[in-house]
mmCIF file of C-alpha atoms in Angstrom:
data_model
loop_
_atom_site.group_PDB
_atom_site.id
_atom_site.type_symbol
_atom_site.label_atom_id
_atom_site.label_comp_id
_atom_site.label_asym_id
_atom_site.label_seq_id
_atom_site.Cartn_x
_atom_site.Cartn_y
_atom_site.Cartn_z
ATOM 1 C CA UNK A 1068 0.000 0.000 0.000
ATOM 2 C CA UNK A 1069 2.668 2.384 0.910
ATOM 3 C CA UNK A 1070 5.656 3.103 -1.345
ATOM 4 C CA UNK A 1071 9.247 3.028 -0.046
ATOM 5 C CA UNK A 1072 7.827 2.301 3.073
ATOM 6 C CA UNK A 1073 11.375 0.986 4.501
ATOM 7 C CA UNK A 1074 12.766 4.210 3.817
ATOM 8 C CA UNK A 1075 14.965 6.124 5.995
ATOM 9 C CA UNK A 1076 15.066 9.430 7.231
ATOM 10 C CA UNK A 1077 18.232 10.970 5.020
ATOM 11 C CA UNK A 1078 19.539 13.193 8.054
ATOM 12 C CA UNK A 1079 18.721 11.070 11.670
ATOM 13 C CA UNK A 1080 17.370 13.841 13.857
ATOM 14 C CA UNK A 1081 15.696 16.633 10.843
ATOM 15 C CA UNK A 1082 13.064 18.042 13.958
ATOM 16 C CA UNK A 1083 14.544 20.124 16.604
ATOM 17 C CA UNK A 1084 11.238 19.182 18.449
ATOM 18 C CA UNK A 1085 8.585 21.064 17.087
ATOM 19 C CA UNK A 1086 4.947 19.288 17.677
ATOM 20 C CA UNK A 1087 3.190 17.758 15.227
ATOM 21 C CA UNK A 1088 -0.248 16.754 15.004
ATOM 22 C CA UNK A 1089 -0.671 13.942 12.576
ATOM 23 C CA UNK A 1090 -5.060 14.349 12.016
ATOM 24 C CA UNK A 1091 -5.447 10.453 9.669
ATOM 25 C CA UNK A 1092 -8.053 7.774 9.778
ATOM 26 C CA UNK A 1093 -5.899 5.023 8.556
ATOM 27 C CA UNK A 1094 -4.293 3.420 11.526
ATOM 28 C CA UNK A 1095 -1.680 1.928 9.303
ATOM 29 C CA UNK A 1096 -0.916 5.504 7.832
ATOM 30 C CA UNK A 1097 -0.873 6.897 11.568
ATOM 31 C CA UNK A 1098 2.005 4.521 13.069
ATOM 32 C CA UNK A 1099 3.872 4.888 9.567
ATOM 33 C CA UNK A 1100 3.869 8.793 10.068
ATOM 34 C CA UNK A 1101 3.977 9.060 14.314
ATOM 35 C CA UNK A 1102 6.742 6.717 14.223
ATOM 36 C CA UNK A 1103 8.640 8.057 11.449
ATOM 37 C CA UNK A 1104 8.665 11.075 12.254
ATOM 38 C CA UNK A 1105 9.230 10.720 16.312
ATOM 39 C CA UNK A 1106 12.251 9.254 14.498
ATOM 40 C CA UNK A 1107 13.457 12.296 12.810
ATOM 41 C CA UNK A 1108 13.418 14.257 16.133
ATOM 42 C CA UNK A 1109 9.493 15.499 15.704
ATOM 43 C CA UNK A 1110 7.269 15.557 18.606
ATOM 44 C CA UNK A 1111 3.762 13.637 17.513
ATOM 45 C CA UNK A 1112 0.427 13.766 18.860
ATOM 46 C CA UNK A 1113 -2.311 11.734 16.790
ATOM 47 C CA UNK A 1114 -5.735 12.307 16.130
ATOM 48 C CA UNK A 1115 -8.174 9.941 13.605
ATOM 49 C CA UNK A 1116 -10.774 12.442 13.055
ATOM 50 C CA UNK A 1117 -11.325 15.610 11.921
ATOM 51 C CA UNK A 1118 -13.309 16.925 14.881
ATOM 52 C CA UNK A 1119 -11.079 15.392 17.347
ATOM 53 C CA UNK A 1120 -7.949 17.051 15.561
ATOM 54 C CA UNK A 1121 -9.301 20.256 15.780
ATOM 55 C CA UNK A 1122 -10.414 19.779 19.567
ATOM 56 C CA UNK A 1123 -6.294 18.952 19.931
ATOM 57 C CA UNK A 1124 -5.764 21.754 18.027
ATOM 58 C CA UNK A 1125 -7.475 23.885 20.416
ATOM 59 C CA UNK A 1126 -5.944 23.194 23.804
ATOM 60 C CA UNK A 1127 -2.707 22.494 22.546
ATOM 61 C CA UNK A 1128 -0.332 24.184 20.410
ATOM 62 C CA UNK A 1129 1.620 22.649 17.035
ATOM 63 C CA UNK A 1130 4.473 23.739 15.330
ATOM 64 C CA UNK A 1131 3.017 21.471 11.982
ATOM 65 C CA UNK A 1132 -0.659 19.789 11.588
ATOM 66 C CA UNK A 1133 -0.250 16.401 8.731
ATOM 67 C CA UNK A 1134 -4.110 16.674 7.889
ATOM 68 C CA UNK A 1135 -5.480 13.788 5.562
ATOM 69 C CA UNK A 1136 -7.507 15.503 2.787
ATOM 70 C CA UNK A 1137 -9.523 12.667 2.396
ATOM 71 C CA UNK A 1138 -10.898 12.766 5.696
ATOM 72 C CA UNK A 1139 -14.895 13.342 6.512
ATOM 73 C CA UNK A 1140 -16.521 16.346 7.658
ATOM 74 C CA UNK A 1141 -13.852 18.687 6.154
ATOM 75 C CA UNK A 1142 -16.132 21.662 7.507
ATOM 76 C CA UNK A 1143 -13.909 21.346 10.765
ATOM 77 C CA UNK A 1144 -10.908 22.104 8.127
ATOM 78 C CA UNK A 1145 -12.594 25.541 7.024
ATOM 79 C CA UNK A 1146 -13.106 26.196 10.993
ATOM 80 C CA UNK A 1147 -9.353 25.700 10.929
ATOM 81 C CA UNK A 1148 -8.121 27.135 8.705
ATOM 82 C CA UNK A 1149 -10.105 30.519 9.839
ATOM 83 C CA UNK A 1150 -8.055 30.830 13.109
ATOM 84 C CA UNK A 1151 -5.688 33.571 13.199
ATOM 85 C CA UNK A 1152 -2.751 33.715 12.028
ATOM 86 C CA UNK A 1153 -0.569 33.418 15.101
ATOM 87 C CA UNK A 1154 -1.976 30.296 16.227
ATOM 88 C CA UNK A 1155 -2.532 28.767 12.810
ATOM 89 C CA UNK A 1156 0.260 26.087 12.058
ATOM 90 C CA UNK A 1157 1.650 25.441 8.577
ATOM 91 C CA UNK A 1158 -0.471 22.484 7.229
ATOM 92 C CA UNK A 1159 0.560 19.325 4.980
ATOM 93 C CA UNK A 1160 -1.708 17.699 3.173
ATOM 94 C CA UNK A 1161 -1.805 14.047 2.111
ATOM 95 C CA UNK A 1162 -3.955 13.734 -1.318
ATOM 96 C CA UNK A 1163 -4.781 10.699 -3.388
ATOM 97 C CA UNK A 1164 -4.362 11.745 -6.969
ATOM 98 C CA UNK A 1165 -8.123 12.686 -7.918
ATOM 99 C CA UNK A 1166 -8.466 14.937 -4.863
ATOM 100 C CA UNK A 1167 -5.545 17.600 -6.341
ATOM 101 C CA UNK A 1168 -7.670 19.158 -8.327
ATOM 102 C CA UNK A 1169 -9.777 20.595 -5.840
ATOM 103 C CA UNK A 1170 -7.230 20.614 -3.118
ATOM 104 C CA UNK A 1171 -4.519 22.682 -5.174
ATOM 105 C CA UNK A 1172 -6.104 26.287 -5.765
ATOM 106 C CA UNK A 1173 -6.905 26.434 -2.088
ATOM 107 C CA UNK A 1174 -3.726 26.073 -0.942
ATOM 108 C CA UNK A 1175 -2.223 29.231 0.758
ATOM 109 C CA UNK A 1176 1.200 29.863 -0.524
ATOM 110 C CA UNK A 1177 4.051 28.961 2.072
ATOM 111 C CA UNK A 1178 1.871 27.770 4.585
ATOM 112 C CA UNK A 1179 0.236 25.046 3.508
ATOM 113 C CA UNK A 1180 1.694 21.764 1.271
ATOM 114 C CA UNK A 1181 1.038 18.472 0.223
ATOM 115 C CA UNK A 1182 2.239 15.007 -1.048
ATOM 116 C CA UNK A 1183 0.234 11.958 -2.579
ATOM 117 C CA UNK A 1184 -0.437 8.701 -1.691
ATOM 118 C CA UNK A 1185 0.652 6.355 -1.416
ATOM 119 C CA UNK A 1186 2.967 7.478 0.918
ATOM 120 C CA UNK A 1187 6.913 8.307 0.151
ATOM 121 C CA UNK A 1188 8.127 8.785 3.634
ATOM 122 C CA UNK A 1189 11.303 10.931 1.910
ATOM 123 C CA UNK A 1190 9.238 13.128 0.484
ATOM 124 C CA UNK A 1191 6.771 13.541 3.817
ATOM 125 C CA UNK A 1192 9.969 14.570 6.144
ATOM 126 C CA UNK A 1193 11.476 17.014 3.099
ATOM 127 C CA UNK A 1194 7.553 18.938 2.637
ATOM 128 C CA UNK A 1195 7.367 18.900 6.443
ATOM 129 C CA UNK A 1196 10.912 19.902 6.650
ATOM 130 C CA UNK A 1197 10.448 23.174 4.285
ATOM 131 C CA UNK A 1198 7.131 24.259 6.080
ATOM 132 C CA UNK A 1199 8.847 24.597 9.433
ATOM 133 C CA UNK A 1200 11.650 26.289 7.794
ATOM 134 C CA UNK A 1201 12.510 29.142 10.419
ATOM 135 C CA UNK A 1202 10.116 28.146 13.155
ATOM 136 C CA UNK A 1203 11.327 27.970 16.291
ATOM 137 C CA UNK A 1204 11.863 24.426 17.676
ATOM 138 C CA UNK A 1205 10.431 23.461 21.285
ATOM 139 C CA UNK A 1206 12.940 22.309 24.000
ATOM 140 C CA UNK A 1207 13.740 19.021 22.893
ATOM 141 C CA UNK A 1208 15.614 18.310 26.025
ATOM 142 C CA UNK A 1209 12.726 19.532 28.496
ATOM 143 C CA UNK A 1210 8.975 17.895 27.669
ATOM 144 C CA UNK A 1211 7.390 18.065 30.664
ATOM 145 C CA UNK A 1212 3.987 17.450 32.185
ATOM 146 C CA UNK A 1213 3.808 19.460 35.734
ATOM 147 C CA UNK A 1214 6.426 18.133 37.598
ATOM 148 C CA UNK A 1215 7.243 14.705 35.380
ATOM 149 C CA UNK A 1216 10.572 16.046 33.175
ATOM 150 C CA UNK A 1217 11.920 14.485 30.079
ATOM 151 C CA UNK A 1218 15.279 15.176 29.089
ATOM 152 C CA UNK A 1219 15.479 13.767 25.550
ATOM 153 C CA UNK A 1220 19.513 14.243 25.523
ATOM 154 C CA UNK A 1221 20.096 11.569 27.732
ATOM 155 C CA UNK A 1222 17.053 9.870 27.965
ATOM 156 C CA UNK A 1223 16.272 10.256 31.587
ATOM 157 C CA UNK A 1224 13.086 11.302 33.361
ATOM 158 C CA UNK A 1225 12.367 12.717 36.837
ATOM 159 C CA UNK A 1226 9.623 13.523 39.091
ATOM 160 C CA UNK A 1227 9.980 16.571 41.178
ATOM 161 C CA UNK A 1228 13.470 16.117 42.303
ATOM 162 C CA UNK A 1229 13.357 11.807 42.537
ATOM 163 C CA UNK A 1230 14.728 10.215 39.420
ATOM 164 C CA UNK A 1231 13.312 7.541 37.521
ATOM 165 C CA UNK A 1232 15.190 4.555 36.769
ATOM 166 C CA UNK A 1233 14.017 3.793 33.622
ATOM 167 C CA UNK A 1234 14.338 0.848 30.905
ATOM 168 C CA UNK A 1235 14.621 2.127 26.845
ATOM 169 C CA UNK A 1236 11.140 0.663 26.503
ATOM 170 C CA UNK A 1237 10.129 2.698 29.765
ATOM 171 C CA UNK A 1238 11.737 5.936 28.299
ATOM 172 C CA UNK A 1239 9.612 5.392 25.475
ATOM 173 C CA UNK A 1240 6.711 4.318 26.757
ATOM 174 C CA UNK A 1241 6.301 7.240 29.208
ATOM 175 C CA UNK A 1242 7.611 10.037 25.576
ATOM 176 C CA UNK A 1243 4.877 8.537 24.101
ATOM 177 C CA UNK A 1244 2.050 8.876 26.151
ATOM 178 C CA UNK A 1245 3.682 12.665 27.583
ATOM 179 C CA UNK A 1246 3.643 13.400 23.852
ATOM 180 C CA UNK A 1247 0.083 12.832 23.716
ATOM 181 C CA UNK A 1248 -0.732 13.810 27.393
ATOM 182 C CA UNK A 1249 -4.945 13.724 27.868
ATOM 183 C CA UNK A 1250 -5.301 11.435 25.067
ATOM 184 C CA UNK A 1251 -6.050 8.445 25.392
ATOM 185 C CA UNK A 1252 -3.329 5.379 23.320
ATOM 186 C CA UNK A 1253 -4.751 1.783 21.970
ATOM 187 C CA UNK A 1254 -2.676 -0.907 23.323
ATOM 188 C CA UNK A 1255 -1.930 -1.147 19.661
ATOM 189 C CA UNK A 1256 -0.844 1.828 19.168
ATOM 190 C CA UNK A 1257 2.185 1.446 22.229
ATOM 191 C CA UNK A 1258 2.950 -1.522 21.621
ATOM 192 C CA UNK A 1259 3.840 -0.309 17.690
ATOM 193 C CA UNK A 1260 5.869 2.796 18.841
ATOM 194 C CA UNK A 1261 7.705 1.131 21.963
ATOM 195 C CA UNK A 1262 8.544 -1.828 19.585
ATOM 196 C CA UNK A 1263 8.027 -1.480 16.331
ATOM 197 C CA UNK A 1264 5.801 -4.059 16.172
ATOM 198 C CA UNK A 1265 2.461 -5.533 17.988
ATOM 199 C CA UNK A 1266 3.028 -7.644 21.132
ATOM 200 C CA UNK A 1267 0.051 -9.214 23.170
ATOM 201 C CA UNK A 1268 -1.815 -7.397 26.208
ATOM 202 C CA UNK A 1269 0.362 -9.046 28.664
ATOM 203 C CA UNK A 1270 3.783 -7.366 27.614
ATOM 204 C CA UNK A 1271 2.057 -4.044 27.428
ATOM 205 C CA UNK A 1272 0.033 -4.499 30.844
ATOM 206 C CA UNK A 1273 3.288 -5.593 32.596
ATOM 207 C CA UNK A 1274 4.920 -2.433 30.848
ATOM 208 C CA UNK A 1275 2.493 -0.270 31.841
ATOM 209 C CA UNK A 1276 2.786 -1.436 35.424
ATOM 210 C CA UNK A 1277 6.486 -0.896 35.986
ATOM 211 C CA UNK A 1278 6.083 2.180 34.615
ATOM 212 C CA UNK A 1279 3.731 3.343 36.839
ATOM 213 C CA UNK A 1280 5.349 1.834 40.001
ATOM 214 C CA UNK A 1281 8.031 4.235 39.284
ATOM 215 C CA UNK A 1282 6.046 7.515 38.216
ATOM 216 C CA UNK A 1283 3.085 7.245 39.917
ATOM 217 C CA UNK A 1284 5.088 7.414 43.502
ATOM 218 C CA UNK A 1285 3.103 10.360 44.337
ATOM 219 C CA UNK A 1286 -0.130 12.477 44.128
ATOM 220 C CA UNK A 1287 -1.700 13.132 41.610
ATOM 221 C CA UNK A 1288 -1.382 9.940 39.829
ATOM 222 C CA UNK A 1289 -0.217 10.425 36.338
ATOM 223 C CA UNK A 1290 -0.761 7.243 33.943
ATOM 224 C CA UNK A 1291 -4.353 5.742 33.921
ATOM 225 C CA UNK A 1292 -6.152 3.132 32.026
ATOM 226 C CA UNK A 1293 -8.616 3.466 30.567
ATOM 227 C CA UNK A 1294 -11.099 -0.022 30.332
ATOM 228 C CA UNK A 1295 -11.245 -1.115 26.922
ATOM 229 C CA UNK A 1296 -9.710 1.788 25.303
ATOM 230 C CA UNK A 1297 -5.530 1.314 26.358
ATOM 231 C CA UNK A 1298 -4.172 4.262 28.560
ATOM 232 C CA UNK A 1299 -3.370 8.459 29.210
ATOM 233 C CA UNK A 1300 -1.336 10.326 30.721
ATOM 234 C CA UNK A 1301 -2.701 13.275 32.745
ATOM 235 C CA UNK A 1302 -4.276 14.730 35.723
ATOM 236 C CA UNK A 1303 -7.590 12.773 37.200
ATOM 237 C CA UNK A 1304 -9.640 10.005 35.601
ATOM 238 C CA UNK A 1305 -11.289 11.481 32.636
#
């Protein structure tokens, strides 16, 4: 389905850790992009509608939205695309070829871009790469949620002033769900990013569990599950 799928990034950290917001329906399409590009040094937050990207939108803020134009209910892109300028990002599109000619006059020049499908992950990091072209990246060695800290330099975390002890597949467990803080990850979905590939409910349960064992020391509790759904990070049990 995808082309050049096995591709690699041709410089190994292009992001200085601006956030992206990857809005796609296709699951497949969302762990090709989230991963690839948390590769090249982005930060990625996921959404698999159109409303619920622009709900994202609006609490948090992005450096880069990756919108599918193929998505329903595009009336929440015109709602988008109206807010002002300061807090509108630069968008990239991804078109199959029979969208283009609608897409391509309503493009605004410089801000917004696109590539087609099927994917060529080379091309998706060099469009995304010229849109964010003098932006100013985020602190890629200080993500933070309150007082959980990231430092993405060494790959350590701490909470308050205790620090965590943590495994690779910890580290990236806990980036992950920070990167998407008050949205809620498939067990899918972590197992794909901390792996690369799907393992069953028990690895990702008895992840999830050291993990929290070593965040979760203190109040407020940070990492909950949700029943049915996989798991968030944030504050309370919404």
């Amino acid at each position: 389905m995808y082309a050049n799928v096995i591709e690699k990034p041709r410089s190994p950290r292009l992001g200085t850790g601006q956030h992206v917001l990857v809005v796609v329906g296709d699951p497949r399409e969302t762990e090709l992009l989230s991963t690839t590009l948390g590769l090249a040094g982005y930060r990625v937050g996921t959404a698999d509608t159109g409303a619920e990207g622009m709900a994202r939108l609006v609490r948090h803020r992005f450096d880069l939205i990756v919108w599918d134009s193929g998505l329903p209910g595009q009336d929440t892109l015109a709602r988008g695309r109206r807010l002002p300028a300061a807090d509108r990002p630069p968008m990239l599109f991804l078109a199959t070829c029979d969208s283009l000619q609608a897409l391509v006059p309503e493009l605004g020049p410089g801000t917004e871009d696109y590539v087609t499908k099927p994917l060529r992950i080379a091309e998706v990091l060099a469009r995304a790469e010229v849109l964010l072209r003098g932006r100013p990246g985020r602190n890629l060695t200080q993500p933070s949620y309150g007082d959980l800290v990231l430092d993405d330099a060494t790959c350590r975390a701490s909470r308050g002033a205790r620090p965590l002890d943590l495994t690779p597949a910890e580290y990236r467990l806990l980036r992950h769900l920070l990167a998407n803080a008050d949205h809620v990850l498939s067990k899918e979905q972590i197992s794909r990013y901390v792996w690369g590939e799907y393992r069953g409910d028990q690895a990702i349960e008895k992840l999830v569990s050291r993990l929290r064992r070593k965040v979760d020391q203190e109040d407020p509790a940070l990492i909950h599950t949700r029943r049915g759904f996989g798991y968030r990070l944030g504050r309370g049990d919404g």
